[in-house]
Amino acid sequence: MRNIIVTGGNRGLGYEIAKTFANQNNHIIIACRDVEHGTYMAKKLPGSSEVIALDLCSEQSIYSFTKQLAERHSKIDVLMNNAGIFDNSGQKVTFMKQSFSNVWVTNTLGPYLLTKQMTPLLNKSTNPKCVFMSSVVGHHKRLNLKIITEQPSIEVYSQSKYADLLLTELFAKEHPSWQVLAAHPGYSNTAIFDGRISGWKKQVIRQMTNVFGQSPKKGAQSAILAINEDFSSGSYIGPKYLKELYGAPRIQHIQKYYHPEDLAIFSHFLTEIQK
Ligand SMILES: NC(=O)c1ccc[n+]([C@@H]2O[C@H](COP(=O)([O-])OP(=O)(O)OC[C@H]3O[C@@H](n4cnc5c(N)ncnc54)[C@H](OP(=O)(O)O)[C@@H]3O)[C@@H](O)[C@H]2O)c1
C-alpha cells in the first residue's frame, strides 16, 4: 500500500487528487489547517485515509505534523505539495527567524521545510516521489528576493510559484533516488481566487473564474498524472492548450521555465536563512 500525503487535500485541486487515489492500494493523508472540513471530506473518500493538521506558515506545525506521521507510518511514498494561497493582503509571517510574505511562506518556504522533514520517511519508500504544484504565472521569471519581504504584491505569488520550480530542481539534484516533479493546473475554478482580494475586483474575478476556469477535476489531471506514472526528475506536467491554461496534460521539463542562474541564487538564499 502506498502512503500518499496531499497538502491542502481537504478542498479544491487537492481534494480531487486525494479522491483519485483513494482506493485499496493507497492510504491518503490529508494535511491541512481546517481539520474539521478535512475530516468531513475524508469521510466521503473510499478506502483508507486520515487527516493531520498542518499549517505551512508555522515551523512548529510542520515539526508536529512530521512527528505524528513518523509515529503512525514507517514510510511515505508520495508527497504532493499542493497547498497554496493567492493573497494580496501583504500579511507577514515570521519563519526561520525572518519576516516574509505569508504567500511566500505558504507556497515556497513551508513546502521546502516540509519536504526536508519528510526526507527520512520518503527514503524508506521503494519508489519515493515528491511533486510541487506551480502555476503558469511562475513561468519564465527571474528570482526577485526583495519582493518576498518588502511588498504586498500579486507578484509575490508569481515568485512563489517560480521558486517551486527551483525547489523541484534542487530536491531532484539532492535526491537522485527520488522522482521529483512539478505540475500545474492551468486555470481552474477553485476558491483560491477568493483569497483576500476585496470589493468589485473580487466579484469580477469570481465571475470570470466561474465562466472560464476549468473544473477542479480537470485542473487536477496534471498532478494526478505526475503521481500515477513514472517520470524522470525535473519533468513538468501541465495543460497543453491556450498558453497552457486548459486541456489534457503534457510533459515538459522545468529547465525550459527557469533561468539557470536563479538556481544558485535560490540555493544560497535557503542556506542563509537557516543559519
Ligand atoms: N486554481 C487554479 O487555477 C490554480 C492555478 C495555478 C496554480 N494553482 C495552485 O494549485 C494549488 C491548490 O490550489 P487550489 O486552486 O485548489 O486552491 P484552494 O481551493 O483555495 O485550496 C487551497 C488549499 O491549500 C490549503 N492551505 C492554504 N494555506 C495553507 C497553510 N498555511 N497550511 C496548510 N494548508 C494550507 C488549504 O487548506 P485549508 O482549507 O485547511 O486552509 C486548501 O486545502 C495551489 O498551490 C495553487 O497555487 C491553482
mmCIF file of C-alpha atoms and ligand atoms in Angstrom:
data_model
loop_
_atom_site.group_PDB
_atom_site.id
_atom_site.type_symbol
_atom_site.label_atom_id
_atom_site.label_comp_id
_atom_site.label_asym_id
_atom_site.label_seq_id
_atom_site.Cartn_x
_atom_site.Cartn_y
_atom_site.Cartn_z
ATOM 1 C CA MET A 1 0.000 0.000 0.000
ATOM 2 C CA ARG A 2 1.288 3.467 -0.908
ATOM 3 C CA ASN A 3 1.133 6.240 1.673
ATOM 4 C CA ILE A 4 0.263 9.478 -0.144
ATOM 5 C CA ILE A 5 0.338 12.893 1.539
ATOM 6 C CA VAL A 6 -1.722 15.593 -0.145
ATOM 7 C CA THR A 7 -1.222 19.024 1.402
ATOM 8 C CA GLY A 8 -4.396 21.069 1.004
ATOM 9 C CA GLY A 9 -6.206 17.790 0.324
ATOM 10 C CA ASN A 10 -9.380 18.998 2.034
ATOM 11 C CA ARG A 11 -10.674 21.112 -0.872
ATOM 12 C CA GLY A 12 -10.100 22.347 -4.421
ATOM 13 C CA LEU A 13 -7.491 20.593 -6.541
ATOM 14 C CA GLY A 14 -6.056 18.759 -3.533
ATOM 15 C CA TYR A 15 -9.349 17.033 -2.832
ATOM 16 C CA GLU A 16 -9.628 15.919 -6.467
ATOM 17 C CA ILE A 17 -6.135 14.450 -6.186
ATOM 18 C CA ALA A 18 -6.981 12.725 -2.882
ATOM 19 C CA LYS A 19 -10.227 11.344 -4.353
ATOM 20 C CA THR A 20 -8.449 9.892 -7.385
ATOM 21 C CA PHE A 21 -6.001 7.892 -5.304
ATOM 22 C CA ALA A 22 -8.399 6.894 -2.522
ATOM 23 C CA ASN A 23 -8.641 3.143 -3.155
ATOM 24 C CA GLN A 24 -7.456 -0.102 -1.621
ATOM 25 C CA ASN A 25 -3.887 0.336 -2.918
ATOM 26 C CA ASN A 26 -3.292 3.669 -1.215
ATOM 27 C CA HIS A 27 -3.600 5.336 2.167
ATOM 28 C CA ILE A 28 -4.345 9.062 1.836
ATOM 29 C CA ILE A 29 -3.014 11.560 4.356
ATOM 30 C CA ILE A 30 -4.784 14.895 4.069
ATOM 31 C CA ALA A 31 -2.613 17.655 5.525
ATOM 32 C CA CYS A 32 -4.439 20.949 6.059
ATOM 33 C CA ARG A 33 -5.267 23.748 8.502
ATOM 34 C CA ASP A 34 -9.026 23.263 8.532
ATOM 35 C CA VAL A 35 -9.104 19.785 10.097
ATOM 36 C CA GLU A 36 -12.864 19.864 10.643
ATOM 37 C CA HIS A 37 -13.514 20.329 6.941
ATOM 38 C CA GLY A 38 -10.737 17.852 6.146
ATOM 39 C CA THR A 39 -12.376 15.204 8.337
ATOM 40 C CA TYR A 40 -15.775 15.866 6.752
ATOM 41 C CA MET A 41 -14.287 15.476 3.244
ATOM 42 C CA ALA A 42 -12.149 12.436 4.179
ATOM 43 C CA LYS A 43 -15.282 10.592 5.326
ATOM 44 C CA LYS A 44 -16.532 10.733 1.734
ATOM 45 C CA LEU A 45 -13.401 9.025 0.399
ATOM 46 C CA PRO A 46 -13.442 5.316 -0.322
ATOM 47 C CA GLY A 47 -10.536 3.321 1.111
ATOM 48 C CA SER A 48 -8.234 4.324 3.888
ATOM 49 C CA SER A 49 -7.484 7.939 4.802
ATOM 50 C CA GLU A 50 -6.645 10.218 7.711
ATOM 51 C CA VAL A 51 -6.379 13.947 8.361
ATOM 52 C CA ILE A 52 -3.431 15.532 10.136
ATOM 53 C CA ALA A 53 -3.257 19.252 10.987
ATOM 54 C CA LEU A 54 -0.615 21.188 9.094
ATOM 55 C CA ASP A 55 -0.057 24.919 8.870
ATOM 56 C CA LEU A 56 2.720 25.570 6.384
ATOM 57 C CA CYS A 57 3.210 29.046 7.864
ATOM 58 C CA SER A 58 4.280 27.577 11.191
ATOM 59 C CA GLU A 59 7.574 25.738 11.684
ATOM 60 C CA GLN A 60 6.130 24.277 14.890
ATOM 61 C CA SER A 61 3.163 22.856 12.992
ATOM 62 C CA ILE A 62 5.449 21.321 10.353
ATOM 63 C CA TYR A 63 7.536 19.641 13.088
ATOM 64 C CA SER A 64 4.433 18.407 14.907
ATOM 65 C CA PHE A 65 2.980 17.043 11.634
ATOM 66 C CA THR A 66 6.272 15.225 10.962
ATOM 67 C CA LYS A 67 6.319 13.733 14.457
ATOM 68 C CA GLN A 68 2.743 12.446 14.225
ATOM 69 C CA LEU A 69 3.409 10.997 10.795
ATOM 70 C CA ALA A 70 6.571 9.196 11.927
ATOM 71 C CA GLU A 71 4.676 7.721 14.892
ATOM 72 C CA ARG A 72 1.966 6.347 12.607
ATOM 73 C CA HIS A 73 3.850 5.343 9.431
ATOM 74 C CA SER A 74 7.132 3.655 8.589
ATOM 75 C CA LYS A 75 7.383 5.223 5.090
ATOM 76 C CA ILE A 76 5.909 7.840 2.795
ATOM 77 C CA ASP A 77 5.683 7.058 -0.924
ATOM 78 C CA VAL A 78 4.306 10.305 -2.324
ATOM 79 C CA LEU A 79 4.467 13.863 -1.023
ATOM 80 C CA MET A 80 2.116 16.035 -3.061
ATOM 81 C CA ASN A 81 2.997 19.643 -2.201
ATOM 82 C CA ASN A 82 -0.311 21.080 -3.379
ATOM 83 C CA ALA A 83 -1.449 23.581 -0.704
ATOM 84 C CA GLY A 84 -1.148 27.203 -1.684
ATOM 85 C CA ILE A 85 -2.684 30.660 -1.350
ATOM 86 C CA PHE A 86 -3.144 33.673 -3.553
ATOM 87 C CA ASP A 87 -3.388 36.618 -1.189
ATOM 88 C CA ASN A 88 -2.773 40.279 -1.843
ATOM 89 C CA SER A 89 -3.163 41.467 1.772
ATOM 90 C CA GLY A 90 0.524 41.933 2.475
ATOM 91 C CA GLN A 91 0.258 39.829 5.656
ATOM 92 C CA LYS A 92 3.656 38.920 7.084
ATOM 93 C CA VAL A 93 4.782 35.730 8.784
ATOM 94 C CA THR A 94 7.899 35.038 10.842
ATOM 95 C CA PHE A 95 9.561 31.909 9.534
ATOM 96 C CA MET A 96 13.135 30.787 10.126
ATOM 97 C CA LYS A 97 13.540 33.937 12.275
ATOM 98 C CA GLN A 98 12.723 36.311 9.420
ATOM 99 C CA SER A 99 9.667 38.169 8.271
ATOM 100 C CA PHE A 100 8.261 37.118 4.896
ATOM 101 C CA SER A 101 5.033 37.476 2.951
ATOM 102 C CA ASN A 102 2.527 34.796 4.031
ATOM 103 C CA VAL A 103 2.204 33.834 0.346
ATOM 104 C CA TRP A 104 5.916 33.141 0.038
ATOM 105 C CA VAL A 105 5.927 31.045 3.220
ATOM 106 C CA THR A 106 2.777 29.050 2.402
ATOM 107 C CA ASN A 107 3.723 28.375 -1.200
ATOM 108 C CA THR A 108 7.511 28.015 -1.025
ATOM 109 C CA LEU A 109 9.292 28.051 2.336
ATOM 110 C CA GLY A 110 6.709 25.871 4.120
ATOM 111 C CA PRO A 111 6.788 23.180 1.394
ATOM 112 C CA TYR A 112 10.606 23.394 1.419
ATOM 113 C CA LEU A 113 10.788 22.714 5.169
ATOM 114 C CA LEU A 114 8.076 20.061 4.991
ATOM 115 C CA THR A 115 9.884 18.202 2.189
ATOM 116 C CA LYS A 116 13.140 18.320 4.155
ATOM 117 C CA GLN A 117 11.344 16.927 7.192
ATOM 118 C CA MET A 118 9.776 14.155 5.107
ATOM 119 C CA THR A 119 13.156 13.009 3.761
ATOM 120 C CA PRO A 120 13.750 10.071 6.174
ATOM 121 C CA LEU A 121 10.236 8.687 5.552
ATOM 122 C CA LEU A 122 10.473 9.185 1.769
ATOM 123 C CA ASN A 123 13.832 7.407 1.790
ATOM 124 C CA LYS A 124 12.117 4.347 3.257
ATOM 125 C CA SER A 125 9.887 4.007 0.171
ATOM 126 C CA THR A 126 10.997 1.797 -2.720
ATOM 127 C CA ASN A 127 9.823 4.455 -5.204
ATOM 128 C CA PRO A 128 9.720 7.852 -3.475
ATOM 129 C CA LYS A 129 8.024 10.684 -5.258
ATOM 130 C CA CYS A 130 7.670 14.380 -4.474
ATOM 131 C CA VAL A 131 5.555 16.753 -6.576
ATOM 132 C CA PHE A 132 5.457 20.561 -6.328
ATOM 133 C CA MET A 133 2.418 22.476 -7.588
ATOM 134 C CA SER A 134 3.441 25.509 -9.634
ATOM 135 C CA SER A 135 1.479 27.864 -11.921
ATOM 136 C CA VAL A 136 1.685 29.476 -15.351
ATOM 137 C CA VAL A 137 2.234 32.833 -13.626
ATOM 138 C CA GLY A 138 5.520 31.443 -12.319
ATOM 139 C CA HIS A 139 6.921 30.623 -15.757
ATOM 140 C CA HIS A 140 9.993 32.303 -17.285
ATOM 141 C CA LYS A 141 10.647 34.710 -14.429
ATOM 142 C CA ARG A 142 13.784 35.911 -12.670
ATOM 143 C CA LEU A 143 14.011 35.443 -8.932
ATOM 144 C CA ASN A 144 13.248 38.679 -7.057
ATOM 145 C CA LEU A 145 14.024 38.117 -3.396
ATOM 146 C CA LYS A 146 13.279 41.736 -2.429
ATOM 147 C CA ILE A 147 9.630 41.370 -3.171
ATOM 148 C CA ILE A 148 9.126 38.455 -0.777
ATOM 149 C CA THR A 149 9.893 40.546 2.297
ATOM 150 C CA GLU A 150 9.058 44.075 1.244
ATOM 151 C CA GLN A 151 5.946 44.363 -0.850
ATOM 152 C CA PRO A 152 2.336 43.279 -0.602
ATOM 153 C CA SER A 153 2.019 42.420 -4.243
ATOM 154 C CA ILE A 154 0.441 39.879 -6.542
ATOM 155 C CA GLU A 155 3.965 39.414 -7.891
ATOM 156 C CA VAL A 156 4.834 37.569 -4.654
ATOM 157 C CA TYR A 157 2.500 34.778 -5.755
ATOM 158 C CA SER A 158 4.279 34.521 -9.135
ATOM 159 C CA GLN A 159 7.644 34.496 -7.384
ATOM 160 C CA SER A 160 6.493 31.743 -5.009
ATOM 161 C CA LYS A 161 5.334 29.593 -7.914
ATOM 162 C CA TYR A 162 8.559 30.253 -9.846
ATOM 163 C CA ALA A 163 10.501 29.219 -6.737
ATOM 164 C CA ASP A 164 8.513 25.959 -6.626
ATOM 165 C CA LEU A 165 10.162 25.082 -9.951
ATOM 166 C CA LEU A 166 13.552 25.866 -8.435
ATOM 167 C CA LEU A 167 12.687 23.708 -5.403
ATOM 168 C CA THR A 168 11.849 20.851 -7.769
ATOM 169 C CA GLU A 169 15.291 21.101 -9.356
ATOM 170 C CA LEU A 170 17.127 21.462 -6.030
ATOM 171 C CA PHE A 171 15.444 18.434 -4.441
ATOM 172 C CA ALA A 172 15.966 16.448 -7.657
ATOM 173 C CA LYS A 173 19.702 17.130 -7.502
ATOM 174 C CA GLU A 174 19.882 16.337 -3.787
ATOM 175 C CA HIS A 175 17.884 13.090 -4.031
ATOM 176 C CA PRO A 176 18.752 11.165 -7.206
ATOM 177 C CA SER A 177 16.793 8.141 -5.961
ATOM 178 C CA TRP A 178 13.507 10.116 -5.792
ATOM 179 C CA GLN A 179 11.246 11.232 -8.595
ATOM 180 C CA VAL A 180 10.968 14.987 -8.024
ATOM 181 C CA LEU A 181 8.406 16.509 -10.354
ATOM 182 C CA ALA A 182 6.422 19.700 -10.856
ATOM 183 C CA ALA A 183 2.857 20.089 -12.061
ATOM 184 C CA HIS A 184 0.466 22.957 -12.672
ATOM 185 C CA PRO A 185 -3.319 23.028 -13.157
ATOM 186 C CA GLY A 186 -3.745 25.772 -15.780
ATOM 187 C CA TYR A 187 -6.747 27.920 -14.884
ATOM 188 C CA SER A 188 -9.104 26.031 -12.571
ATOM 189 C CA ASN A 189 -12.266 27.080 -10.809
ATOM 190 C CA THR A 190 -11.386 26.834 -7.106
ATOM 191 C CA ALA A 191 -11.630 29.057 -4.036
ATOM 192 C CA ILE A 192 -8.037 30.222 -4.425
ATOM 193 C CA PHE A 193 -9.183 33.274 -6.372
ATOM 194 C CA ASP A 194 -11.408 34.428 -3.492
ATOM 195 C CA GLY A 195 -8.468 34.937 -1.159
ATOM 196 C CA ARG A 196 -8.024 38.412 0.265
ATOM 197 C CA ILE A 197 -8.941 40.427 -2.803
ATOM 198 C CA SER A 198 -11.772 42.714 -1.850
ATOM 199 C CA GLY A 199 -14.571 44.734 -3.414
ATOM 200 C CA TRP A 200 -15.504 44.757 -7.084
ATOM 201 C CA LYS A 201 -12.241 43.101 -8.162
ATOM 202 C CA LYS A 202 -13.163 40.016 -6.150
ATOM 203 C CA GLN A 203 -16.599 39.846 -7.803
ATOM 204 C CA VAL A 204 -15.133 40.239 -11.297
ATOM 205 C CA ILE A 205 -12.503 37.548 -10.715
ATOM 206 C CA ARG A 206 -15.130 35.171 -9.258
ATOM 207 C CA GLN A 207 -17.491 35.641 -12.202
ATOM 208 C CA MET A 208 -14.645 35.249 -14.717
ATOM 209 C CA THR A 209 -13.439 32.108 -12.966
ATOM 210 C CA ASN A 210 -16.940 30.617 -12.914
ATOM 211 C CA VAL A 211 -17.153 31.121 -16.671
ATOM 212 C CA PHE A 212 -13.601 30.464 -17.866
ATOM 213 C CA GLY A 213 -11.976 28.264 -15.214
ATOM 214 C CA GLN A 214 -11.861 24.554 -15.927
ATOM 215 C CA SER A 215 -13.346 22.235 -13.303
ATOM 216 C CA PRO A 216 -11.112 21.271 -10.344
ATOM 217 C CA LYS A 217 -11.300 17.686 -11.616
ATOM 218 C CA LYS A 218 -9.773 18.719 -14.958
ATOM 219 C CA GLY A 219 -7.259 21.041 -13.297
ATOM 220 C CA ALA A 220 -6.046 18.232 -11.058
ATOM 221 C CA GLN A 221 -5.186 15.959 -14.000
ATOM 222 C CA SER A 222 -1.555 17.143 -14.320
ATOM 223 C CA ALA A 223 -0.750 16.378 -10.683
ATOM 224 C CA ILE A 224 -2.662 13.091 -10.934
ATOM 225 C CA LEU A 225 -0.562 12.040 -13.932
ATOM 226 C CA ALA A 226 2.614 13.053 -12.073
ATOM 227 C CA ILE A 227 1.645 10.767 -9.180
ATOM 228 C CA ASN A 228 0.290 7.959 -11.314
ATOM 229 C CA GLU A 229 3.142 7.321 -13.715
ATOM 230 C CA ASP A 230 6.921 7.201 -13.567
ATOM 231 C CA PHE A 231 8.837 10.198 -14.960
ATOM 232 C CA SER A 232 12.408 11.368 -14.772
ATOM 233 C CA SER A 233 13.062 14.013 -12.131
ATOM 234 C CA GLY A 234 12.612 17.548 -13.413
ATOM 235 C CA SER A 235 9.607 16.625 -15.534
ATOM 236 C CA TYR A 236 6.927 19.317 -15.504
ATOM 237 C CA ILE A 237 3.337 18.429 -16.278
ATOM 238 C CA GLY A 238 0.642 20.946 -17.197
ATOM 239 C CA PRO A 239 -2.245 21.531 -19.605
ATOM 240 C CA LYS A 240 -1.462 21.667 -23.298
ATOM 241 C CA TYR A 241 -3.653 24.378 -24.792
ATOM 242 C CA LEU A 242 -4.275 28.149 -24.811
ATOM 243 C CA LYS A 243 -0.995 29.246 -23.244
ATOM 244 C CA GLU A 244 -1.068 26.147 -21.018
ATOM 245 C CA LEU A 245 -4.298 27.176 -19.285
ATOM 246 C CA TYR A 246 -6.562 24.345 -20.445
ATOM 247 C CA GLY A 247 -6.691 20.795 -21.681
ATOM 248 C CA ALA A 248 -5.060 17.441 -21.270
ATOM 249 C CA PRO A 249 -1.688 17.246 -19.517
ATOM 250 C CA ARG A 250 1.558 17.288 -21.448
ATOM 251 C CA ILE A 251 5.051 16.549 -20.171
ATOM 252 C CA GLN A 252 7.807 19.153 -20.459
ATOM 253 C CA HIS A 253 10.996 19.796 -18.492
ATOM 254 C CA ILE A 254 11.264 22.521 -15.846
ATOM 255 C CA GLN A 255 14.599 23.652 -17.315
ATOM 256 C CA LYS A 256 12.578 25.311 -20.068
ATOM 257 C CA TYR A 257 10.867 27.556 -17.496
ATOM 258 C CA TYR A 258 13.572 28.918 -15.192
ATOM 259 C CA HIS A 259 16.820 30.841 -15.561
ATOM 260 C CA PRO A 260 19.814 28.635 -14.609
ATOM 261 C CA GLU A 261 21.491 31.431 -12.598
ATOM 262 C CA ASP A 262 18.489 31.531 -10.264
ATOM 263 C CA LEU A 263 19.165 28.020 -9.028
ATOM 264 C CA ALA A 264 22.409 29.036 -7.304
ATOM 265 C CA ILE A 265 20.861 32.282 -6.019
ATOM 266 C CA PHE A 266 17.913 30.434 -4.524
ATOM 267 C CA SER A 267 20.089 27.700 -3.067
ATOM 268 C CA HIS A 268 22.268 30.365 -1.394
ATOM 269 C CA PHE A 269 19.146 32.108 -0.047
ATOM 270 C CA LEU A 270 17.888 28.850 1.508
ATOM 271 C CA THR A 271 21.256 28.213 3.146
ATOM 272 C CA GLU A 272 21.468 31.744 4.536
ATOM 273 C CA ILE A 273 18.009 31.825 6.115
ATOM 274 C CA GLN A 274 18.741 28.613 8.006
ATOM 275 C CA LYS A 275 21.915 29.948 9.672
HETATM 276 N N1 LIG B 1 -6.871 27.114 -9.186
HETATM 277 C C1 LIG B 1 -6.008 27.475 -10.111
HETATM 278 O O1 LIG B 1 -6.354 27.927 -11.225
HETATM 279 C C2 LIG B 1 -4.551 27.361 -9.840
HETATM 280 C C3 LIG B 1 -3.667 27.827 -10.848
HETATM 281 C C4 LIG B 1 -2.304 27.670 -10.662
HETATM 282 C C5 LIG B 1 -1.817 27.056 -9.516
HETATM 283 N N2 LIG B 1 -2.701 26.644 -8.545
HETATM 284 C C6 LIG B 1 -2.127 26.009 -7.352
HETATM 285 O O2 LIG B 1 -2.845 24.849 -7.000
HETATM 286 C C7 LIG B 1 -2.729 24.603 -5.590
HETATM 287 C C8 LIG B 1 -4.089 24.271 -4.993
HETATM 288 O O3 LIG B 1 -4.901 25.413 -5.076
HETATM 289 P P1 LIG B 1 -6.490 25.368 -5.265
HETATM 290 O O4 LIG B 1 -6.775 26.081 -6.517
HETATM 291 O O5 LIG B 1 -7.005 24.004 -5.051
HETATM 292 O O6 LIG B 1 -6.901 26.339 -4.063
HETATM 293 P P2 LIG B 1 -7.947 26.205 -2.854
HETATM 294 O O7 LIG B 1 -9.178 25.523 -3.306
HETATM 295 O O8 LIG B 1 -8.035 27.575 -2.294
HETATM 296 O O9 LIG B 1 -7.190 25.228 -1.834
HETATM 297 C C9 LIG B 1 -6.030 25.654 -1.177
HETATM 298 C C10 LIG B 1 -5.621 24.571 -0.208
HETATM 299 O O10 LIG B 1 -4.396 24.961 0.411
HETATM 300 C C11 LIG B 1 -4.513 24.753 1.807
HETATM 301 N N3 LIG B 1 -3.709 25.734 2.544
HETATM 302 C C12 LIG B 1 -3.697 27.072 2.409
HETATM 303 N N4 LIG B 1 -2.854 27.627 3.284
HETATM 304 C C13 LIG B 1 -2.309 26.610 4.000
HETATM 305 C C14 LIG B 1 -1.372 26.536 5.055
HETATM 306 N N5 LIG B 1 -0.808 27.641 5.594
HETATM 307 N N6 LIG B 1 -1.040 25.325 5.541
HETATM 308 C C15 LIG B 1 -1.598 24.191 5.026
HETATM 309 N N7 LIG B 1 -2.502 24.200 4.031
HETATM 310 C C16 LIG B 1 -2.850 25.399 3.528
HETATM 311 C C17 LIG B 1 -5.985 24.940 2.124
HETATM 312 O O11 LIG B 1 -6.267 24.242 3.316
HETATM 313 P P3 LIG B 1 -7.230 24.896 4.455
HETATM 314 O O12 LIG B 1 -8.610 24.814 3.875
HETATM 315 O O13 LIG B 1 -7.032 23.991 5.618
HETATM 316 O O14 LIG B 1 -6.750 26.297 4.667
HETATM 317 C C18 LIG B 1 -6.640 24.341 0.899
HETATM 318 O O15 LIG B 1 -6.823 22.966 1.046
HETATM 319 C C19 LIG B 1 -2.054 25.846 -5.006
HETATM 320 O O16 LIG B 1 -0.688 25.584 -4.789
HETATM 321 C C20 LIG B 1 -2.195 26.884 -6.108
HETATM 322 O O17 LIG B 1 -1.173 27.849 -6.094
HETATM 323 C C21 LIG B 1 -4.046 26.780 -8.677
#
